[in-house]
mmCIF file of C-alpha atoms in Angstrom:
data_model
loop_
_atom_site.group_PDB
_atom_site.id
_atom_site.type_symbol
_atom_site.label_atom_id
_atom_site.label_comp_id
_atom_site.label_asym_id
_atom_site.label_seq_id
_atom_site.Cartn_x
_atom_site.Cartn_y
_atom_site.Cartn_z
ATOM 1 C CA GLU A 1 24.065 19.168 16.491
ATOM 2 C CA ALA A 2 20.291 19.531 16.574
ATOM 3 C CA GLN A 3 18.775 16.257 15.515
ATOM 4 C CA VAL A 4 16.179 13.547 15.846
ATOM 5 C CA THR A 5 17.606 10.060 16.245
ATOM 6 C CA GLN A 6 15.876 6.744 15.745
ATOM 7 C CA ASN A 7 16.963 3.231 16.602
ATOM 8 C CA PRO A 8 17.218 0.775 15.113
ATOM 9 C CA ARG A 9 17.542 1.980 11.528
ATOM 10 C CA TYR A 10 16.737 -1.442 10.111
ATOM 11 C CA LEU A 11 14.843 -4.292 11.722
ATOM 12 C CA ILE A 12 13.608 -7.649 10.493
ATOM 13 C CA THR A 13 11.373 -9.491 12.910
ATOM 14 C CA VAL A 14 8.689 -12.169 13.038
ATOM 15 C CA THR A 15 4.967 -11.898 13.559
ATOM 16 C CA GLY A 16 3.988 -11.445 17.194
ATOM 17 C CA LYS A 17 7.391 -10.578 18.635
ATOM 18 C CA LYS A 18 7.103 -7.342 20.576
ATOM 19 C CA LEU A 19 9.437 -4.548 19.531
ATOM 20 C CA THR A 20 10.191 -0.945 20.357
ATOM 21 C CA VAL A 21 11.555 1.721 18.050
ATOM 22 C CA THR A 22 13.160 4.534 19.992
ATOM 23 C CA CYS A 23 13.048 8.215 19.082
ATOM 24 C CA SER A 24 14.976 10.975 20.791
ATOM 25 C CA GLN A 25 15.370 14.695 20.075
ATOM 26 C CA ASN A 26 17.877 17.141 21.559
ATOM 27 C CA MET A 27 16.096 20.392 20.670
ATOM 28 C CA ASN A 28 13.758 20.640 23.688
ATOM 29 C CA HIS A 29 10.765 20.376 21.358
ATOM 30 C CA GLU A 30 7.263 20.105 22.784
ATOM 31 C CA TYR A 31 5.668 18.226 19.873
ATOM 32 C CA MET A 32 6.676 14.772 18.669
ATOM 33 C CA SER A 33 5.060 12.486 16.162
ATOM 34 C CA TRP A 34 5.351 9.114 14.449
ATOM 35 C CA TYR A 35 4.611 8.495 10.781
ATOM 36 C CA ARG A 36 4.706 5.499 8.510
ATOM 37 C CA GLN A 37 5.485 5.803 4.816
ATOM 38 C CA ASP A 38 4.228 3.281 2.286
ATOM 39 C CA PRO A 39 4.454 3.372 -1.530
ATOM 40 C CA GLY A 40 1.384 4.993 -3.027
ATOM 41 C CA LEU A 41 0.013 6.010 0.375
ATOM 42 C CA GLY A 42 2.484 8.667 1.401
ATOM 43 C CA LEU A 43 3.236 9.657 4.976
ATOM 44 C CA ARG A 44 0.496 8.790 7.446
ATOM 45 C CA GLN A 45 0.509 9.853 11.058
ATOM 46 C CA ILE A 46 0.352 7.116 13.682
ATOM 47 C CA TYR A 47 0.456 9.010 16.992
ATOM 48 C CA TYR A 48 1.490 12.432 18.161
ATOM 49 C CA SER A 49 2.303 14.090 21.463
ATOM 50 C CA MET A 50 1.782 17.754 22.244
ATOM 51 C CA ASN A 51 3.770 17.493 25.495
ATOM 52 C CA VAL A 52 4.950 15.133 28.202
ATOM 53 C CA GLU A 53 2.225 12.668 29.188
ATOM 54 C CA VAL A 54 -0.057 13.969 26.417
ATOM 55 C CA THR A 55 -0.505 11.704 23.413
ATOM 56 C CA ASP A 56 -3.221 11.326 20.801
ATOM 57 C CA LYS A 57 -4.074 9.107 17.861
ATOM 58 C CA GLY A 58 -3.250 10.016 14.311
ATOM 59 C CA ASP A 59 -4.771 8.468 11.220
ATOM 60 C CA VAL A 60 -3.451 4.902 11.581
ATOM 61 C CA PRO A 61 -2.969 4.075 15.301
ATOM 62 C CA GLU A 62 -4.177 0.470 15.247
ATOM 63 C CA GLY A 63 -1.513 -1.976 16.386
ATOM 64 C CA TYR A 64 0.760 0.699 17.860
ATOM 65 C CA LYS A 65 1.372 2.198 21.286
ATOM 66 C CA VAL A 66 3.395 5.201 22.368
ATOM 67 C CA SER A 67 4.460 6.845 25.590
ATOM 68 C CA ARG A 68 5.893 10.260 26.419
ATOM 69 C CA LYS A 69 7.431 10.117 29.871
ATOM 70 C CA GLU A 70 10.210 12.564 29.080
ATOM 71 C CA LYS A 71 10.201 15.513 26.721
ATOM 72 C CA ARG A 72 13.077 14.212 24.625
ATOM 73 C CA ASN A 73 11.906 10.606 24.059
ATOM 74 C CA PHE A 74 8.903 9.210 22.222
ATOM 75 C CA PRO A 75 9.175 5.440 21.674
ATOM 76 C CA LEU A 76 6.905 3.535 19.305
ATOM 77 C CA ILE A 77 5.823 0.128 20.546
ATOM 78 C CA LEU A 78 4.479 -2.728 18.444
ATOM 79 C CA GLU A 79 3.218 -5.283 20.944
ATOM 80 C CA SER A 80 2.300 -7.944 18.392
ATOM 81 C CA PRO A 81 3.682 -6.969 14.983
ATOM 82 C CA SER A 82 1.998 -8.245 11.846
ATOM 83 C CA PRO A 83 3.197 -8.274 8.218
ATOM 84 C CA ASN A 84 0.964 -5.299 7.355
ATOM 85 C CA GLN A 85 3.129 -3.207 9.668
ATOM 86 C CA THR A 86 6.083 -3.677 7.351
ATOM 87 C CA SER A 87 6.912 -0.094 6.461
ATOM 88 C CA LEU A 88 9.319 2.827 6.734
ATOM 89 C CA TYR A 89 8.790 4.693 10.001
ATOM 90 C CA PHE A 90 9.722 8.288 10.742
ATOM 91 C CA CYS A 91 9.792 10.154 14.009
ATOM 92 C CA ALA A 92 9.500 13.951 13.932
ATOM 93 C CA SER A 93 9.573 16.826 16.394
ATOM 94 C CA SER A 94 8.756 20.520 16.347
ATOM 95 C CA PRO A 95 8.976 23.367 18.865
ATOM 96 C CA SER A 96 5.259 23.881 19.387
ATOM 97 C CA GLY A 97 3.062 21.741 17.156
ATOM 98 C CA PRO A 98 2.570 20.631 13.561
ATOM 99 C CA LEU A 99 2.200 24.241 12.410
ATOM 100 C CA ALA A 100 5.873 24.792 13.193
ATOM 101 C CA GLU A 101 8.689 23.306 11.135
ATOM 102 C CA GLN A 102 8.971 19.591 11.833
ATOM 103 C CA TYR A 103 12.378 17.934 12.049
ATOM 104 C CA PHE A 104 12.354 14.331 10.893
ATOM 105 C CA GLY A 105 14.577 11.486 11.953
ATOM 106 C CA PRO A 106 16.443 9.285 9.452
ATOM 107 C CA GLY A 107 13.802 6.573 9.406
ATOM 108 C CA THR A 108 13.484 2.965 10.548
ATOM 109 C CA ARG A 109 12.831 0.305 7.937
ATOM 110 C CA LEU A 110 10.823 -2.478 9.551
ATOM 111 C CA THR A 111 10.095 -5.842 7.964
ATOM 112 C CA VAL A 112 7.709 -8.252 9.697
ATOM 113 C CA THR A 113 7.717 -11.794 8.323
ATOM 114 C CA GLU B 1 -11.516 14.556 6.371
ATOM 115 C CA ASP B 2 -8.532 16.515 5.055
ATOM 116 C CA GLN B 3 -7.240 15.414 1.649
ATOM 117 C CA VAL B 4 -4.141 16.254 -0.387
ATOM 118 C CA THR B 5 -3.519 15.296 -4.017
ATOM 119 C CA GLN B 6 -0.206 15.966 -5.697
ATOM 120 C CA SER B 7 0.515 15.971 -9.410
ATOM 121 C CA PRO B 8 2.307 14.833 -11.396
ATOM 122 C CA GLU B 9 3.522 11.692 -9.627
ATOM 123 C CA ALA B 10 6.875 12.003 -11.368
ATOM 124 C CA LEU B 11 8.521 14.692 -13.444
ATOM 125 C CA ARG B 12 11.735 14.616 -15.427
ATOM 126 C CA LEU B 13 13.278 17.910 -16.493
ATOM 127 C CA GLN B 14 16.430 18.963 -18.236
ATOM 128 C CA GLU B 15 18.750 21.111 -16.175
ATOM 129 C CA GLY B 16 17.569 24.707 -16.502
ATOM 130 C CA GLU B 17 14.031 23.758 -17.591
ATOM 131 C CA SER B 18 11.576 25.489 -15.252
ATOM 132 C CA SER B 19 8.310 23.863 -14.196
ATOM 133 C CA SER B 20 5.684 23.655 -11.453
ATOM 134 C CA LEU B 21 4.419 20.980 -9.097
ATOM 135 C CA ASN B 22 0.787 21.008 -8.002
ATOM 136 C CA CYS B 23 -0.815 20.300 -4.626
ATOM 137 C CA SER B 24 -4.620 20.299 -4.491
ATOM 138 C CA TYR B 25 -6.226 20.146 -1.072
ATOM 139 C CA THR B 26 -9.537 19.988 0.732
ATOM 140 C CA VAL B 27 -9.630 20.950 4.381
ATOM 141 C CA SER B 28 -12.212 22.353 6.745
ATOM 142 C CA GLY B 29 -10.399 25.584 7.477
ATOM 143 C CA LEU B 30 -6.739 25.784 6.556
ATOM 144 C CA ARG B 31 -4.288 26.463 9.357
ATOM 145 C CA GLY B 32 -1.238 25.839 7.209
ATOM 146 C CA LEU B 33 0.039 24.233 4.015
ATOM 147 C CA PHE B 34 3.533 22.800 4.060
ATOM 148 C CA TRP B 35 6.131 21.780 1.514
ATOM 149 C CA TYR B 36 8.838 19.278 2.394
ATOM 150 C CA ARG B 37 11.676 17.813 0.349
ATOM 151 C CA GLN B 38 12.678 14.164 0.754
ATOM 152 C CA ASP B 39 15.888 12.670 -0.580
ATOM 153 C CA PRO B 40 16.131 8.895 -1.075
ATOM 154 C CA GLY B 41 16.767 7.076 2.198
ATOM 155 C CA LYS B 42 16.266 10.180 4.325
ATOM 156 C CA GLY B 43 13.581 11.872 6.333
ATOM 157 C CA PRO B 44 11.638 14.815 4.901
ATOM 158 C CA GLU B 45 13.195 18.253 5.198
ATOM 159 C CA PHE B 46 11.075 21.352 5.734
ATOM 160 C CA LEU B 47 10.871 23.939 2.948
ATOM 161 C CA PHE B 48 7.889 26.280 3.444
ATOM 162 C CA THR B 49 4.731 26.987 5.378
ATOM 163 C CA LEU B 50 1.933 28.990 3.741
ATOM 164 C CA TYR B 51 -1.014 30.234 5.780
ATOM 165 C CA SER B 52 -3.417 32.117 3.535
ATOM 166 C CA ALA B 53 -4.428 32.469 -0.114
ATOM 167 C CA GLY B 54 -2.194 34.819 -2.040
ATOM 168 C CA GLU B 55 0.844 34.133 0.085
ATOM 169 C CA GLU B 56 4.159 33.349 -1.624
ATOM 170 C CA LYS B 57 7.506 32.199 -0.248
ATOM 171 C CA GLU B 58 10.843 31.749 -1.972
ATOM 172 C CA LYS B 59 14.016 29.845 -1.277
ATOM 173 C CA GLU B 60 16.796 29.739 -3.847
ATOM 174 C CA ARG B 61 15.243 28.271 -7.032
ATOM 175 C CA LEU B 62 11.964 27.365 -5.337
ATOM 176 C CA LYS B 63 8.842 29.471 -4.946
ATOM 177 C CA ALA B 64 5.658 28.277 -3.285
ATOM 178 C CA THR B 65 2.281 29.905 -3.878
ATOM 179 C CA LEU B 66 -1.144 29.297 -2.359
ATOM 180 C CA THR B 67 -4.753 29.680 -3.474
ATOM 181 C CA LYS B 68 -7.921 28.568 -1.708
ATOM 182 C CA LYS B 69 -7.812 25.180 -3.415
ATOM 183 C CA GLU B 70 -4.225 24.482 -4.371
ATOM 184 C CA SER B 71 -0.573 25.278 -3.979
ATOM 185 C CA PHE B 72 2.167 25.334 -6.566
ATOM 186 C CA LEU B 73 5.858 24.765 -6.099
ATOM 187 C CA HIS B 74 7.618 26.570 -8.925
ATOM 188 C CA ILE B 75 11.146 25.487 -9.756
ATOM 189 C CA THR B 76 13.184 27.962 -11.773
ATOM 190 C CA ALA B 77 16.256 26.858 -13.729
ATOM 191 C CA PRO B 78 16.619 23.644 -11.710
ATOM 192 C CA LYS B 79 19.918 21.896 -11.101
ATOM 193 C CA PRO B 80 20.571 18.157 -10.638
ATOM 194 C CA GLU B 81 20.787 18.673 -6.871
ATOM 195 C CA ASP B 82 17.123 19.688 -6.884
ATOM 196 C CA SER B 83 16.244 16.069 -7.685
ATOM 197 C CA ALA B 84 14.117 14.738 -4.815
ATOM 198 C CA THR B 85 10.564 13.891 -3.869
ATOM 199 C CA TYR B 86 8.551 16.960 -2.915
ATOM 200 C CA LEU B 87 5.801 16.449 -0.356
ATOM 201 C CA CYS B 88 2.831 18.684 0.354
ATOM 202 C CA ALA B 89 0.856 18.572 3.614
ATOM 203 C CA VAL B 90 -2.001 20.476 5.240
ATOM 204 C CA GLN B 91 -3.236 21.093 8.742
ATOM 205 C CA GLY B 92 -6.852 22.029 9.272
ATOM 206 C CA PHE B 93 -8.474 23.791 12.172
ATOM 207 C CA GLY B 94 -9.589 21.549 14.981
ATOM 208 C CA ASN B 95 -6.783 19.014 14.814
ATOM 209 C CA GLU B 96 -3.109 18.820 15.657
ATOM 210 C CA LYS B 97 -1.969 16.585 12.835
ATOM 211 C CA LEU B 98 -0.777 16.901 9.273
ATOM 212 C CA THR B 99 -2.213 15.175 6.221
ATOM 213 C CA PHE B 100 0.400 14.480 3.547
ATOM 214 C CA GLY B 101 0.099 13.917 -0.178
ATOM 215 C CA THR B 102 1.943 11.080 -1.885
ATOM 216 C CA GLY B 103 4.557 13.401 -3.359
ATOM 217 C CA THR B 104 6.048 14.321 -6.727
ATOM 218 C CA ARG B 105 9.313 12.634 -7.620
ATOM 219 C CA LEU B 106 11.401 15.216 -9.473
ATOM 220 C CA THR B 107 14.431 14.242 -11.550
ATOM 221 C CA ILE B 108 16.696 16.884 -13.076
ATOM 222 C CA ILE B 109 18.821 15.571 -15.922
ATOM 223 C CA PRO B 110 22.220 17.242 -16.438
#
C-alpha cells in the first residue's frame, strides 16, 4: 500500500530533551516536506526537500533540523524542544514537487512541557 | 509573501443543501492552487489542482473554480460524509513551497 508513515504518533516530552520524528514513504517520491498545524494558523511548512541531500527552509524553520540521506526517509529533529513547538506535525511527499499531489502522513501530536 | 484567506471559518448545512466555500489569495504569479480535504485526526487528502483563471475541476459532488483572485469549492447536494475541513493552498512562481489557508470546517447535518 502506498503510504507515508510517521513515528511516533503521539509524544509528550520535556523542554530541552532532543527528539526525532521519523517520516518514511514507499512511493519513490522525490519531494518531501514537514508541516506543523496549529489552531487558527493552519498548516505551515517547516522544511522541504526536493531530492536526496537537498533541503530548504519553509516558513517556520527555527528550532528544527532535517536531513535527507535516503530518498524514502526525511526525519524531523528538534534538538532542544520548547513549549512553543507543541503542535500537530505532518510529513508529506509528492512525485516531483509541491505542484504535484502531496500525500500526507497520519500526523504526530507533540506536547512539550 | 503569498497569502490565503478562506471563508467562512465554519459552515453547517442540511443534507442536500448546496453551497460554496471561498478561497481568496494573493501571490506573485500563480503556479497552482490546491484544494485538500482533512478529516479529524488525519492528514490532508488531495482533491484538486487548478492552474489558471477560468479552469474548473469536478469530483463527485465537488467542483472547484478559479479566478485571478479567488477560488470556490462548490458542494452540490452534500451528504454527511462530506463533513470535513477543506483546505486551500497556493504555490507561487519562484518558490517550491505551499502556503495554506486556515480552512473551512464543513458539517453536513442528516
